[in-house]
Amino acid sequence: MASTGKTVLDRFRLDGKKAIVTGGGRGIGRGIVLALAEAGADVAIIYEKAKDRAEQVLAEVQAMGRTGSYVQQADVSVSTDVQRMAEEAERRFGEIDILINNAGIAHNAAAEDMTEVEWERMIRMNLTSVFLCCQAVGRRMIRQKRGVIVNVGSLSAKIVNFPQKQAHYNAAKAGVHLLTKCLAVEWAPHNIRVNVLVPGYIHTELVDPIIEKHGEMVKQHWIGPSVQNRFGTVEELGAATVYLASDASTFTTGEEMVVDGGYTLR
Ligand code: NDP
């Protein structure tokens, strides 16, 4: 690839880029939306249930001047909703530069007690949904002859979490990691990069009640094994996503970007 003549920091800029972020109304998704907007992108903030939360994030994005941004309802595990999401992005944005598949759900159940419904729900919500979004937007990126996709995987694709039992979640996330690599290979000829962001334990609002109720367990099993001995932040994931979504990472595809404070090192 020829030199772009851009400075290193210029390569991180996303001015004029158009992005979709699923589950952008709260938690890690919100952190990613704000980071992309700060770097210059307009963002389609996709929510399932919490419209008010998504609209709050939209207000923050618009305050940064990203006035082409919008919110849209879509259940990303339903293919007709995913088609609607992609069509709306195309209608509003023209072309879609960046897709971030962040939406996901968590659930705990021992394997011997898990129902088939629980298993299938987790696979559909955390793996099939990522495939559906990649396919719907990827077809458009193939036509455009360019695009960047970042899937949000998990530490749980690489280790078995303890003490919570979640074989279905871990298997779904491992599927997201390999799906990412498959798409990176299949779509490289179309100038599309596909990477997976791999968060460790991240401090979102959902974690506070768990810390309050199970502080000792959190210290021993979630924080202690991380060599940095702390939770990660959504800002740290936002920064890593800007790297993967921007021209700073043009030679990076099919990669697992682990942001876990060193949890997987030992
Ligand atoms: P949250 O539970 O805080 O947020 C989940 C988001 O996903 C919400 O915005 C929710 O939308 C959206 N969502 C859920 N189901 C659907 C659906 N069917 N269709 C569309 N959107 C949906 O999660 P986190 O921010 O903690 O996690 C985000 C991602 O990061 C997930 O993929 C998770 O597996 C992964 N992850 C999280 C870690 C952590 O420590 N928090 C660690 C490793 C990975 P709405 O609010 O509208 O319902």
Coordinates of C-alpha atoms and ligand atoms in Angstrom, one line a residue:
M1 CA 0.0 0.0 0.0
A2 CA 1.4 3.4 -0.9
S3 CA 2.1 5.9 1.8
T4 CA -0.9 8.1 2.6
G5 CA 1.3 11.1 3.5
K6 CA -0.8 11.4 6.7
T7 CA 0.7 11.9 10.2
V8 CA 0.3 9.0 12.6
L9 CA -2.4 10.9 14.6
D10 CA -4.1 11.9 11.3
R11 CA -4.5 8.2 10.6
F12 CA -6.6 7.7 13.7
R13 CA -9.1 10.4 12.6
L14 CA -12.5 9.3 11.3
D15 CA -13.7 12.6 9.9
G16 CA -16.6 12.1 7.5
K17 CA -16.8 8.3 8.2
K18 CA -20.2 6.7 8.8
A19 CA -20.5 4.0 11.4
I20 CA -23.1 1.6 12.8
V21 CA -22.7 0.5 16.5
T22 CA -25.1 -2.1 17.8
G23 CA -26.1 -1.9 21.4
G24 CA -24.7 1.7 21.4
G25 CA -27.0 3.1 24.1
R26 CA -25.2 1.9 27.2
G27 CA -22.1 0.2 28.6
I28 CA -19.2 -0.7 26.2
G29 CA -21.3 0.3 23.2
R30 CA -21.8 3.8 24.5
G31 CA -18.0 4.1 25.1
I32 CA -17.4 3.0 21.5
V33 CA -20.0 5.4 20.1
L34 CA -18.5 8.3 21.9
A35 CA -14.9 7.4 20.9
L36 CA -15.9 7.1 17.2
A37 CA -17.8 10.4 17.3
E38 CA -14.9 12.1 19.0
A39 CA -12.6 10.9 16.2
G40 CA -15.0 12.4 13.7
A41 CA -17.5 9.8 12.7
D42 CA -21.3 10.0 12.4
V43 CA -22.9 7.0 14.2
A44 CA -26.1 5.0 13.8
I45 CA -26.8 4.1 17.4
I46 CA -28.8 0.8 17.4
Y47 CA -30.8 -0.2 20.5
E48 CA -33.2 -3.0 21.2
K49 CA -35.3 -1.8 24.1
A50 CA -33.8 1.3 25.8
K51 CA -34.7 4.1 23.4
D52 CA -34.2 6.8 26.1
R53 CA -30.7 5.6 26.7
A54 CA -29.8 5.6 23.0
E55 CA -31.2 9.1 22.7
Q56 CA -29.1 10.3 25.6
V57 CA -26.0 9.0 23.8
L58 CA -27.2 10.7 20.5
A59 CA -27.4 14.0 22.4
E60 CA -23.8 13.6 23.5
V61 CA -22.7 12.8 19.9
Q62 CA -24.6 15.7 18.4
A63 CA -23.0 18.0 21.0
M64 CA -19.7 17.0 19.4
G65 CA -21.0 18.2 16.0
R66 CA -21.8 14.7 14.5
T67 CA -25.2 15.9 13.4
G68 CA -25.7 13.1 10.8
S69 CA -26.0 10.6 13.7
Y70 CA -29.3 8.9 14.6
V71 CA -30.8 6.2 16.7
Q72 CA -32.7 3.2 15.4
Q73 CA -34.5 0.3 17.0
A74 CA -33.5 -3.2 15.8
D75 CA -33.3 -6.6 17.4
V76 CA -30.1 -7.8 15.8
S77 CA -31.0 -11.5 16.3
V78 CA -33.9 -11.1 13.8
S79 CA -32.8 -11.0 10.2
T80 CA -35.7 -8.7 9.0
D81 CA -34.6 -6.1 11.7
V82 CA -31.0 -6.4 10.6
Q83 CA -32.0 -5.8 6.9
R84 CA -34.0 -2.7 8.0
M85 CA -31.0 -1.5 10.0
A86 CA -28.7 -1.8 7.0
E87 CA -31.2 -0.2 4.6
E88 CA -31.7 2.8 6.9
A89 CA -27.9 3.3 7.2
E90 CA -27.5 3.2 3.5
R91 CA -30.4 5.6 3.0
R92 CA -29.1 8.1 5.6
F93 CA -25.3 7.7 5.1
G94 CA -25.0 6.6 1.4
E95 CA -22.1 4.3 2.2
I96 CA -21.3 2.5 5.5
D97 CA -17.6 2.7 6.4
I98 CA -17.6 1.0 9.8
L99 CA -19.7 -1.7 11.5
I100 CA -19.3 -2.4 15.2
N101 CA -21.1 -5.5 16.4
N102 CA -21.2 -4.9 20.1
A103 CA -24.7 -6.0 21.2
G104 CA -24.7 -9.0 23.4
I105 CA -26.4 -10.6 26.4
A106 CA -25.0 -12.5 29.4
H107 CA -26.6 -15.4 31.3
N108 CA -25.3 -18.1 33.7
A109 CA -26.4 -21.7 33.9
A110 CA -24.6 -24.9 34.7
A111 CA -24.2 -27.1 31.6
E112 CA -26.1 -30.0 33.2
D113 CA -29.1 -27.8 34.0
M114 CA -29.1 -25.6 30.8
T115 CA -32.2 -25.8 28.7
E116 CA -32.1 -26.1 24.9
V117 CA -34.0 -22.8 24.8
E118 CA -31.3 -21.1 26.9
W119 CA -28.5 -22.6 24.7
E120 CA -30.2 -21.6 21.5
R121 CA -31.0 -18.1 22.7
M122 CA -27.4 -17.4 23.6
I123 CA -26.1 -18.7 20.3
R124 CA -28.7 -16.7 18.3
M125 CA -28.1 -13.5 20.3
N126 CA -24.3 -13.5 20.6
L127 CA -23.2 -15.4 17.5
T128 CA -26.0 -15.6 14.8
S129 CA -26.7 -11.9 15.3
V130 CA -23.1 -11.0 14.5
F131 CA -23.2 -13.1 11.4
L132 CA -26.5 -11.5 10.3
C133 CA -25.1 -8.0 10.7
C134 CA -21.8 -8.8 9.1
Q135 CA -23.6 -10.4 6.1
A136 CA -26.2 -7.5 5.6
V137 CA -23.6 -4.7 5.9
G138 CA -20.8 -6.8 4.4
R139 CA -22.8 -7.2 1.1
R140 CA -22.9 -3.4 0.9
M141 CA -19.2 -3.1 1.7
I142 CA -18.4 -5.6 -1.0
R143 CA -20.3 -3.3 -3.5
Q144 CA -18.4 -0.3 -2.1
K145 CA -15.1 -2.2 -2.4
R146 CA -14.2 -1.1 1.2
G147 CA -15.2 -1.3 4.8
V148 CA -14.1 -2.1 8.3
I149 CA -15.9 -4.4 10.8
V150 CA -15.1 -4.8 14.5
N151 CA -16.9 -7.6 16.3
V152 CA -16.9 -7.5 20.1
G153 CA -15.8 -10.9 21.4
S154 CA -14.7 -11.7 24.9
L155 CA -12.0 -13.0 27.2
S156 CA -14.6 -15.8 27.6
A157 CA -13.6 -17.1 24.1
K158 CA -10.1 -17.7 25.4
I159 CA -10.5 -18.9 29.0
V160 CA -13.2 -20.5 31.1
N161 CA -14.5 -17.9 33.5
F162 CA -14.9 -18.8 37.2
P163 CA -17.0 -19.2 39.3
Q164 CA -19.9 -18.3 37.0
K165 CA -21.0 -21.1 34.6
Q166 CA -21.7 -20.0 31.1
A167 CA -20.7 -22.6 28.6
H168 CA -23.2 -21.3 26.0
Y169 CA -21.9 -17.7 26.3
N170 CA -18.3 -18.8 26.0
A171 CA -19.0 -21.1 23.0
A172 CA -20.9 -18.3 21.3
K173 CA -18.0 -15.8 21.8
A174 CA -15.5 -18.4 20.6
G175 CA -17.7 -18.6 17.5
V176 CA -17.5 -14.8 17.0
H177 CA -13.7 -15.0 17.1
L178 CA -13.4 -17.7 14.4
L179 CA -16.2 -16.1 12.3
T180 CA -14.1 -12.9 12.4
K181 CA -11.1 -14.7 11.0
C182 CA -13.1 -16.4 8.3
L183 CA -14.6 -13.2 7.1
A184 CA -11.2 -11.5 7.2
V185 CA -10.0 -14.1 4.8
E186 CA -13.1 -14.2 2.6
W187 CA -13.4 -10.4 2.3
A188 CA -9.8 -9.3 2.1
P189 CA -10.1 -9.3 -1.7
H190 CA -12.9 -6.8 -1.3
N191 CA -10.8 -4.4 0.7
I192 CA -12.7 -5.2 3.9
R193 CA -11.0 -5.6 7.2
V194 CA -12.6 -7.6 10.0
N195 CA -11.2 -7.8 13.6
V196 CA -12.4 -8.8 17.0
L197 CA -12.1 -6.6 20.1
V198 CA -11.6 -8.9 23.1
P199 CA -12.6 -7.2 26.4
G200 CA -11.6 -8.6 29.8
Y201 CA -13.7 -7.6 32.8
I202 CA -14.9 -4.1 32.1
H203 CA -16.4 -1.7 34.6
T204 CA -19.9 -0.9 33.4
E205 CA -22.9 0.1 35.4
L206 CA -24.0 -3.5 35.6
V207 CA -20.9 -4.4 37.6
D208 CA -21.6 -2.2 40.6
P209 CA -24.4 -4.3 42.1
I210 CA -22.2 -7.4 41.7
I211 CA -19.2 -5.7 43.4
E212 CA -21.6 -4.7 46.3
K213 CA -23.0 -8.2 46.7
H214 CA -20.0 -10.4 45.9
G215 CA -17.0 -8.1 46.5
E216 CA -14.7 -10.9 47.7
M217 CA -15.5 -13.1 44.7
V218 CA -14.9 -10.2 42.3
K219 CA -11.5 -9.5 43.9
Q220 CA -10.4 -13.1 43.9
H221 CA -11.6 -14.3 40.5
W222 CA -12.3 -11.3 38.2
I223 CA -9.7 -8.7 39.3
G224 CA -6.9 -10.7 41.0
P225 CA -5.9 -12.7 37.9
S226 CA -5.5 -9.6 35.8
V227 CA -1.9 -8.5 36.1
Q228 CA -3.0 -4.9 36.3
N229 CA -5.3 -5.8 39.2
R230 CA -8.3 -3.7 38.1
F231 CA -11.3 -3.6 35.8
G232 CA -10.9 -2.1 32.4
T233 CA -12.9 1.0 31.3
V234 CA -15.2 1.6 28.4
E235 CA -12.9 4.5 27.4
E236 CA -10.0 2.0 27.0
L237 CA -12.2 -0.1 24.7
G238 CA -13.3 3.0 22.8
A239 CA -9.7 3.9 22.1
A240 CA -8.9 0.4 20.9
T241 CA -11.9 0.5 18.6
V242 CA -10.8 3.7 17.0
Y243 CA -7.5 2.1 16.2
L244 CA -9.2 -0.9 14.6
A245 CA -11.8 1.2 12.7
S246 CA -9.3 3.7 11.4
D247 CA -6.5 3.9 8.9
A248 CA -4.1 3.5 11.9
S249 CA -4.7 -0.3 11.5
T250 CA -4.7 -0.8 7.7
F251 CA -2.4 -3.8 7.9
T252 CA -4.4 -5.5 10.7
T253 CA -7.1 -8.0 9.8
G254 CA -8.5 -11.2 11.4
E255 CA -6.8 -10.1 14.6
E256 CA -7.9 -10.6 18.2
M257 CA -7.2 -7.3 20.0
V258 CA -7.1 -8.4 23.6
V259 CA -7.8 -5.5 26.1
D260 CA -7.9 -7.4 29.4
G261 CA -5.2 -5.9 31.7
G262 CA -3.1 -9.0 31.2
Y263 CA -5.8 -11.5 32.5
T264 CA -5.0 -14.1 29.9
L265 CA -1.2 -14.0 30.6
R266 CA -1.2 -16.4 33.4
Ligands
NDP1 P1 -24.8 -4.2 28.4 O1 -25.7 -5.3 28.9 O2 -24.5 -3.1 29.3 O3 -25.4 -3.7 27.0 C1 -25.8 -4.6 26.1 C2 -26.3 -3.8 24.9 O4 -26.7 -4.7 23.9 C3 -27.5 -2.9 25.2 O5 -27.3 -1.6 24.6 C4 -28.7 -3.6 24.6 O6 -29.7 -2.7 24.0 C5 -28.0 -4.3 23.4 N1 -28.7 -5.5 23.0 C6 -29.0 -6.6 23.7 N2 -29.7 -7.5 23.0 C7 -29.9 -6.9 21.8 C8 -30.6 -7.3 20.6 N3 -31.3 -8.5 20.5 N4 -30.7 -6.4 19.6 C9 -30.1 -5.2 19.7 N5 -29.4 -4.8 20.7 C10 -29.3 -5.6 21.8 O7 -23.5 -5.0 27.9 P2 -21.9 -4.6 28.0 O8 -21.7 -3.2 27.6 O9 -21.3 -5.0 29.2 O10 -21.3 -5.6 26.8 C11 -21.3 -5.2 25.5 C12 -20.6 -6.3 24.7 O11 -19.3 -6.6 25.3 C13 -21.3 -7.6 24.7 O12 -21.2 -8.3 23.4 C14 -20.6 -8.4 25.8 O13 -20.7 -9.8 25.6 C15 -19.2 -7.9 25.6 N6 -18.3 -8.1 26.7 C16 -18.6 -7.4 27.9 C17 -17.7 -7.5 29.0 C18 -17.9 -6.8 30.3 O14 -17.1 -7.0 31.2 N7 -18.9 -5.9 30.4 C19 -16.5 -8.4 28.9 C20 -16.3 -9.1 27.6 C21 -17.2 -8.9 26.6 P3 -30.9 -2.2 24.9 O15 -30.2 -1.4 26.1 O16 -31.7 -1.3 24.0 O17 -31.6 -3.4 25.4

